[in-house]
Short mmCIF file of C-alpha atoms in Angstrom, two decimals:
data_model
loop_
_atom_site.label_atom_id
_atom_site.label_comp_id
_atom_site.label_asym_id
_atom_site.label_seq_id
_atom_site.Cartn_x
_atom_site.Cartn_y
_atom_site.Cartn_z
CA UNK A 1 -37.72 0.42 -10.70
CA UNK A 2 -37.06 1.48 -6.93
CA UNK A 3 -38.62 4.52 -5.70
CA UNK A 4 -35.66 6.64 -3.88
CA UNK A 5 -37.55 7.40 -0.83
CA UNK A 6 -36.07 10.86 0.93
CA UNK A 7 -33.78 7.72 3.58
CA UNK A 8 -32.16 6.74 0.52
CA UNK A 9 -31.72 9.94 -0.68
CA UNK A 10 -30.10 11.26 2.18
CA UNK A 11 -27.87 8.27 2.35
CA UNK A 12 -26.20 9.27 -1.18
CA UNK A 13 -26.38 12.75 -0.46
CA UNK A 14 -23.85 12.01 2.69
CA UNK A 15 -20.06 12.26 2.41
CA UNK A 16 -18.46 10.48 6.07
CA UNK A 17 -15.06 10.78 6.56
CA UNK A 18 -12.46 8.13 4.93
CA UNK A 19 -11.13 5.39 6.78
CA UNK A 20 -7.19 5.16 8.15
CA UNK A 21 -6.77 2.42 10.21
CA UNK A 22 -4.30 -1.28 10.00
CA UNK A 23 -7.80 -3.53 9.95
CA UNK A 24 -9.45 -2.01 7.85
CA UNK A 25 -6.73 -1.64 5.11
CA UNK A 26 -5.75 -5.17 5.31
CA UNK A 27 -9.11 -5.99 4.55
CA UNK A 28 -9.30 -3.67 1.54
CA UNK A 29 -6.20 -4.96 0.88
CA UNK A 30 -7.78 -8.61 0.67
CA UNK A 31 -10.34 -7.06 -1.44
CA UNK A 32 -8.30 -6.70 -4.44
CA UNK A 33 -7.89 -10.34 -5.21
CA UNK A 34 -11.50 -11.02 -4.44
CA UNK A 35 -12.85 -8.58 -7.21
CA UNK A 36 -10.27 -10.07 -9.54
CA UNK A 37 -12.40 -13.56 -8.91
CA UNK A 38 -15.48 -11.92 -8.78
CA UNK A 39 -14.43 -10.45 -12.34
CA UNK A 40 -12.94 -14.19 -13.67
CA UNK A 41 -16.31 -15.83 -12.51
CA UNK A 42 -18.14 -13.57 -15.02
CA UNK A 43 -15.76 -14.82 -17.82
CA UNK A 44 -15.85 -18.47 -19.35
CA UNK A 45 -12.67 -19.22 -18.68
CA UNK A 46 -12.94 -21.92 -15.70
CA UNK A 47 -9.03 -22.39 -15.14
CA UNK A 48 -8.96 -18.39 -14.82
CA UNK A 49 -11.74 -18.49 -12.54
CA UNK A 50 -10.66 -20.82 -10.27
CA UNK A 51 -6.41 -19.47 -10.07
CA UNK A 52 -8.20 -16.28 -9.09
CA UNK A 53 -10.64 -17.91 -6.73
CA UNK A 54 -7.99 -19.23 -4.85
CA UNK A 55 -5.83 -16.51 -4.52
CA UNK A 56 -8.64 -14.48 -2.81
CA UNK A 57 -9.32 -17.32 -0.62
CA UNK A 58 -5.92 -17.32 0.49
CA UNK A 59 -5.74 -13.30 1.29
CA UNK A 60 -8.96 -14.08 2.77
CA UNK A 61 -7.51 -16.67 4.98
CA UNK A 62 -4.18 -14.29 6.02
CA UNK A 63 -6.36 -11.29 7.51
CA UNK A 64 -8.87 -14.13 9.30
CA UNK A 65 -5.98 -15.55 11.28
CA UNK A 66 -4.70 -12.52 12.17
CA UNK A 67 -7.85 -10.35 13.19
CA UNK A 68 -10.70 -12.89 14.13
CA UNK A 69 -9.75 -13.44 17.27
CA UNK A 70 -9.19 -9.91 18.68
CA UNK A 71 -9.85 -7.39 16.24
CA UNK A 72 -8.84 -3.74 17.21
CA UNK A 73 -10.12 -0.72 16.99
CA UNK A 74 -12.65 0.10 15.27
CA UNK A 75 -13.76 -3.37 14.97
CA UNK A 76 -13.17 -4.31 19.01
CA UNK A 77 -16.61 -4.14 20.27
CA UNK A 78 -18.48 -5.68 16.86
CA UNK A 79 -19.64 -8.62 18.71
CA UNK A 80 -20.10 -9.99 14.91
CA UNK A 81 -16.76 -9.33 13.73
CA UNK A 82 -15.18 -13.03 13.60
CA UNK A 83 -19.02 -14.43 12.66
CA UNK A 84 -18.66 -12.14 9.61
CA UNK A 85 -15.01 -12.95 9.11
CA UNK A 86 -15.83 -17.07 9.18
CA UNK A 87 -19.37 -16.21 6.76
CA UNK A 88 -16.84 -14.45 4.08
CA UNK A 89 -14.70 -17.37 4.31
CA UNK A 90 -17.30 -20.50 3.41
CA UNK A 91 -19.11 -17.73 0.88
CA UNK A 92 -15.75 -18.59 -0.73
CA UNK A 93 -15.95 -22.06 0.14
CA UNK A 94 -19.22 -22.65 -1.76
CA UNK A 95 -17.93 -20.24 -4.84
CA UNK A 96 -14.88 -22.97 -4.88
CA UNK A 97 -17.84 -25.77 -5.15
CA UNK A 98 -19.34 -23.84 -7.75
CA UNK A 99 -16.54 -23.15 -10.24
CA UNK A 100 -15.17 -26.76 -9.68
CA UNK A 101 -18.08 -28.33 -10.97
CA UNK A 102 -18.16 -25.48 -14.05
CA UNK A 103 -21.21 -23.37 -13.20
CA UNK A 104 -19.35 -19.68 -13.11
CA UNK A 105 -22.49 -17.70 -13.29
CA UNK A 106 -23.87 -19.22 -9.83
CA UNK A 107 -20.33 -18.50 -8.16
CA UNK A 108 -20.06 -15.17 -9.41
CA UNK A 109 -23.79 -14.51 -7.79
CA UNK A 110 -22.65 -16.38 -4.71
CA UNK A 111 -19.33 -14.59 -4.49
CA UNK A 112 -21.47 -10.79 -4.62
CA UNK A 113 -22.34 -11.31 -1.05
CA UNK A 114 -18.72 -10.50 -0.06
CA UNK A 115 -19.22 -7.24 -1.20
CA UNK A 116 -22.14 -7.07 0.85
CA UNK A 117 -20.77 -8.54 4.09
CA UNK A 118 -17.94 -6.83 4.08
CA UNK A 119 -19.98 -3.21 3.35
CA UNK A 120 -22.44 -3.98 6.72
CA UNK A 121 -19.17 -5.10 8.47
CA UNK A 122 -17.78 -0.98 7.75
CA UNK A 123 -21.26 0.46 7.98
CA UNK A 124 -21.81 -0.87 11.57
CA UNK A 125 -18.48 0.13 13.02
CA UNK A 126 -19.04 3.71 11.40
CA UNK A 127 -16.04 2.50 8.46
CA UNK A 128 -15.94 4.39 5.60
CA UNK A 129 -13.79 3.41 2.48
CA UNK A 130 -13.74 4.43 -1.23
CA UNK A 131 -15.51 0.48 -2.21
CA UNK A 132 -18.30 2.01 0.09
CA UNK A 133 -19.34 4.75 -3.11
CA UNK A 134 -18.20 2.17 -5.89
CA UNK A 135 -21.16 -0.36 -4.40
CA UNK A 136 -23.44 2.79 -4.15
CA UNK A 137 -23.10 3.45 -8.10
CA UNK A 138 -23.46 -0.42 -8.48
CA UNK A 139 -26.59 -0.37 -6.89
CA UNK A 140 -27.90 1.87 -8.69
CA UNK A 141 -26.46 1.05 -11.88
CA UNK A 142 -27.93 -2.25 -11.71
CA UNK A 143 -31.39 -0.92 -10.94
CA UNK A 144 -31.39 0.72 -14.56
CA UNK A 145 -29.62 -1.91 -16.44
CA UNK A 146 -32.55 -4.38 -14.95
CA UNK A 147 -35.44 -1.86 -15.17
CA UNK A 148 -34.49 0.99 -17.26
CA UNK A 149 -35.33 -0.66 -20.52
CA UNK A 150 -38.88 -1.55 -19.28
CA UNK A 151 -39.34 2.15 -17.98
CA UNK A 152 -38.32 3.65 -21.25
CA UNK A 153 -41.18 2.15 -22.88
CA UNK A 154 -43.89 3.59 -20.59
CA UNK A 155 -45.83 7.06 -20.81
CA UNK A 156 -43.44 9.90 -18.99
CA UNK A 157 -40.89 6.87 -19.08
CA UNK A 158 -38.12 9.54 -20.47
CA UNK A 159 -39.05 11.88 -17.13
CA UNK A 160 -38.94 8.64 -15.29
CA UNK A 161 -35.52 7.88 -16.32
CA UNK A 162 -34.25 11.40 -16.05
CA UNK A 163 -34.76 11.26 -12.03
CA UNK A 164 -32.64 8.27 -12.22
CA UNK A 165 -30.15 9.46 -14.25
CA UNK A 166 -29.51 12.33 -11.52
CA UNK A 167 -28.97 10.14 -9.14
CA UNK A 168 -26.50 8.19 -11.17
CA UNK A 169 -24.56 11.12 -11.71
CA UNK A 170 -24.40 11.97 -7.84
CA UNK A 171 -22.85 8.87 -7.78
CA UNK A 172 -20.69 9.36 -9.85
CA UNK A 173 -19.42 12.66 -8.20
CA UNK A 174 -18.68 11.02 -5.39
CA UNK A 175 -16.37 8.45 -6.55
CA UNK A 176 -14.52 11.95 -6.88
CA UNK A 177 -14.97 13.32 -3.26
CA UNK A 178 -14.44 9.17 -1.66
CA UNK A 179 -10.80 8.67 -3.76
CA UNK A 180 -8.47 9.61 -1.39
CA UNK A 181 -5.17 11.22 -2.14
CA UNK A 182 -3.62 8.73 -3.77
CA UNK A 183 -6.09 7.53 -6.48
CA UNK A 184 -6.54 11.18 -7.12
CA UNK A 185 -2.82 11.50 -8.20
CA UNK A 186 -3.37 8.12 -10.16
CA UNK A 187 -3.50 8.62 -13.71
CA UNK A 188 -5.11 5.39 -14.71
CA UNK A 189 -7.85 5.97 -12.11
CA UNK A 190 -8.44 9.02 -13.43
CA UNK A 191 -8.56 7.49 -17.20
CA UNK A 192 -11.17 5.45 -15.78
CA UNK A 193 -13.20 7.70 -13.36
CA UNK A 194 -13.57 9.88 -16.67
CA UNK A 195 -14.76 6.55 -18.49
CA UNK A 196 -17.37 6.08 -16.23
CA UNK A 197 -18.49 9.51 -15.78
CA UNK A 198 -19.29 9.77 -20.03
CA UNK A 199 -20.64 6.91 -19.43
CA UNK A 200 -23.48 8.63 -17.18
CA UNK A 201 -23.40 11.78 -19.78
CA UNK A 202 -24.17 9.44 -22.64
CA UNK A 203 -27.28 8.30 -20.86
CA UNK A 204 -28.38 11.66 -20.01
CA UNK A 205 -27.84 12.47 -23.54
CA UNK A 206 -29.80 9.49 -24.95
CA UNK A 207 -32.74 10.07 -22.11
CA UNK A 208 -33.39 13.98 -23.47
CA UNK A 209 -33.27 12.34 -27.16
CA UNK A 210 -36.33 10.16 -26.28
CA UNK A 211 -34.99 7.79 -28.22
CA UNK A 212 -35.74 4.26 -26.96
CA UNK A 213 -32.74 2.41 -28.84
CA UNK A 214 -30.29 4.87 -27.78
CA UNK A 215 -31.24 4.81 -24.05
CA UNK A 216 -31.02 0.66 -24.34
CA UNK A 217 -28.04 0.89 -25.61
CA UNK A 218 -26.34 4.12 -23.19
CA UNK A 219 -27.97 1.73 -20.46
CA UNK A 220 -25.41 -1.11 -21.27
CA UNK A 221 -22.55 1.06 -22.03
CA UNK A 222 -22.66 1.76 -18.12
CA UNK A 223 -21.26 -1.62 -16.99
CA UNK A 224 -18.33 -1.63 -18.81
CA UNK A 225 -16.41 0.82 -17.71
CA UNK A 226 -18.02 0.64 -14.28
CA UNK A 227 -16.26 -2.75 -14.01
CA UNK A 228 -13.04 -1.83 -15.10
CA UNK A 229 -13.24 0.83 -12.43
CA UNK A 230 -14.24 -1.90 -9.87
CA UNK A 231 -11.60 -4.41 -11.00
CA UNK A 232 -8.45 -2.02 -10.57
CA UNK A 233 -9.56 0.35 -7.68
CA UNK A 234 -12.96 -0.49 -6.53
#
């Protein structure tokens, strides 16, 4: 597992300002149908995959032809704006490849690098959007559903896991203090903020038990509603 060097740290410990401007919220707004595929390609339904695959491609396609070419403020003097725009669009091109010829899995690990384009795009303009802290508790999240098992199983592994665990819940404060004004009045992001917030009290719950099958298992029950999150809001 990842040390969290005192960089890191500070990184997660930060809380920027949100971001209000007409690029930037068309290209959340083309965001929405591009975690819908990202969500179908980690399904086995191909047909699914591939409807929702093309709608992102196509809201992909919209804010490309209207911002490559001259994006505004606070985009105008990215000298890598348009190269970043044209990479997001053939990541989507090879994702198409993929789920055509039936391998979903490989398109759905192709199709992640959106997510990261599109979250150096914001970071080097100074952008700062709610998906910013959803990819921060992803991060992390997938650090213990990879490692956390494996750590459990060592000597202090429980302590181990605790310092993790802390972090996770940072995170998961801060998909609080990042939802701007209208997800806070949202009901069903609320529902679902909660969701993944017992989540992260399960695990701590399961860590101070010591038990090893019940830390496995509050490990996994972290994804789900993490992704339901993502899909709707993230």
């Amino acid at each position: 597992m990842k040390l969290l060097t005192p960089g890191l740290l500070a990184l997660m410990l930060a809380l920027p300002s949100q971001a209000a401007d007409p690029t930037t919220d068309a290209l959340q707004q083309a965001y929405a149908p591009y975690r819908v595929a990202l969500f179908r390609t980690n399904s086995q339904d191909r047909a699914e995959a591939e409807r929702a695959l093309s709608q992102a491609q196509r809201a992909w396609q919209q804010v490309s032809e209207r911002f490559a070419t001259s994006p505004p403020w606070p985009y105008a003097a990215d000298t890598r704006f348009a190269a970043t725009l044209r990479e997001v669009g053939q990541v989507y091109q090879e994702a198409e490849v993929l789920v055509k010829a039936g391998q979903l899995a490989k398109s759905h690990e192709v199709l992640e690098r959106v997510r990261d384009l599109l979250a150096d795009l914001r970071q080097r303009n100074g952008v700062v959007v709610f998906s910013d802290a959803m990819n921060d508790y992803h991060a992390a999240m997938e650090d213990l559903l990879k490692d956390g098992p494996a750590v459990m199983t060592k000597p202090q592994g429980a302590l181990q896991l605790m310092a993790h665990v802390g972090v996770q819940e940072h995170l998961a404060k801060r998909l609080v203090t990042h939802a701007g004004a209208a997800l806070q009045s949202d009901a069903e992001f609320l529902a679902g903020l909660q969701a993944v917030r017992a989540s992260v009290a399960a695990l701590r719950a399961a860590v101070e038990s010591q038990d090893a099958a019940a830390v496995n298992k509050a490990i996994a029950g972290l994804k789900g509603p993490y992704s339901r999150l993502f899909l709707k809001f993230g």
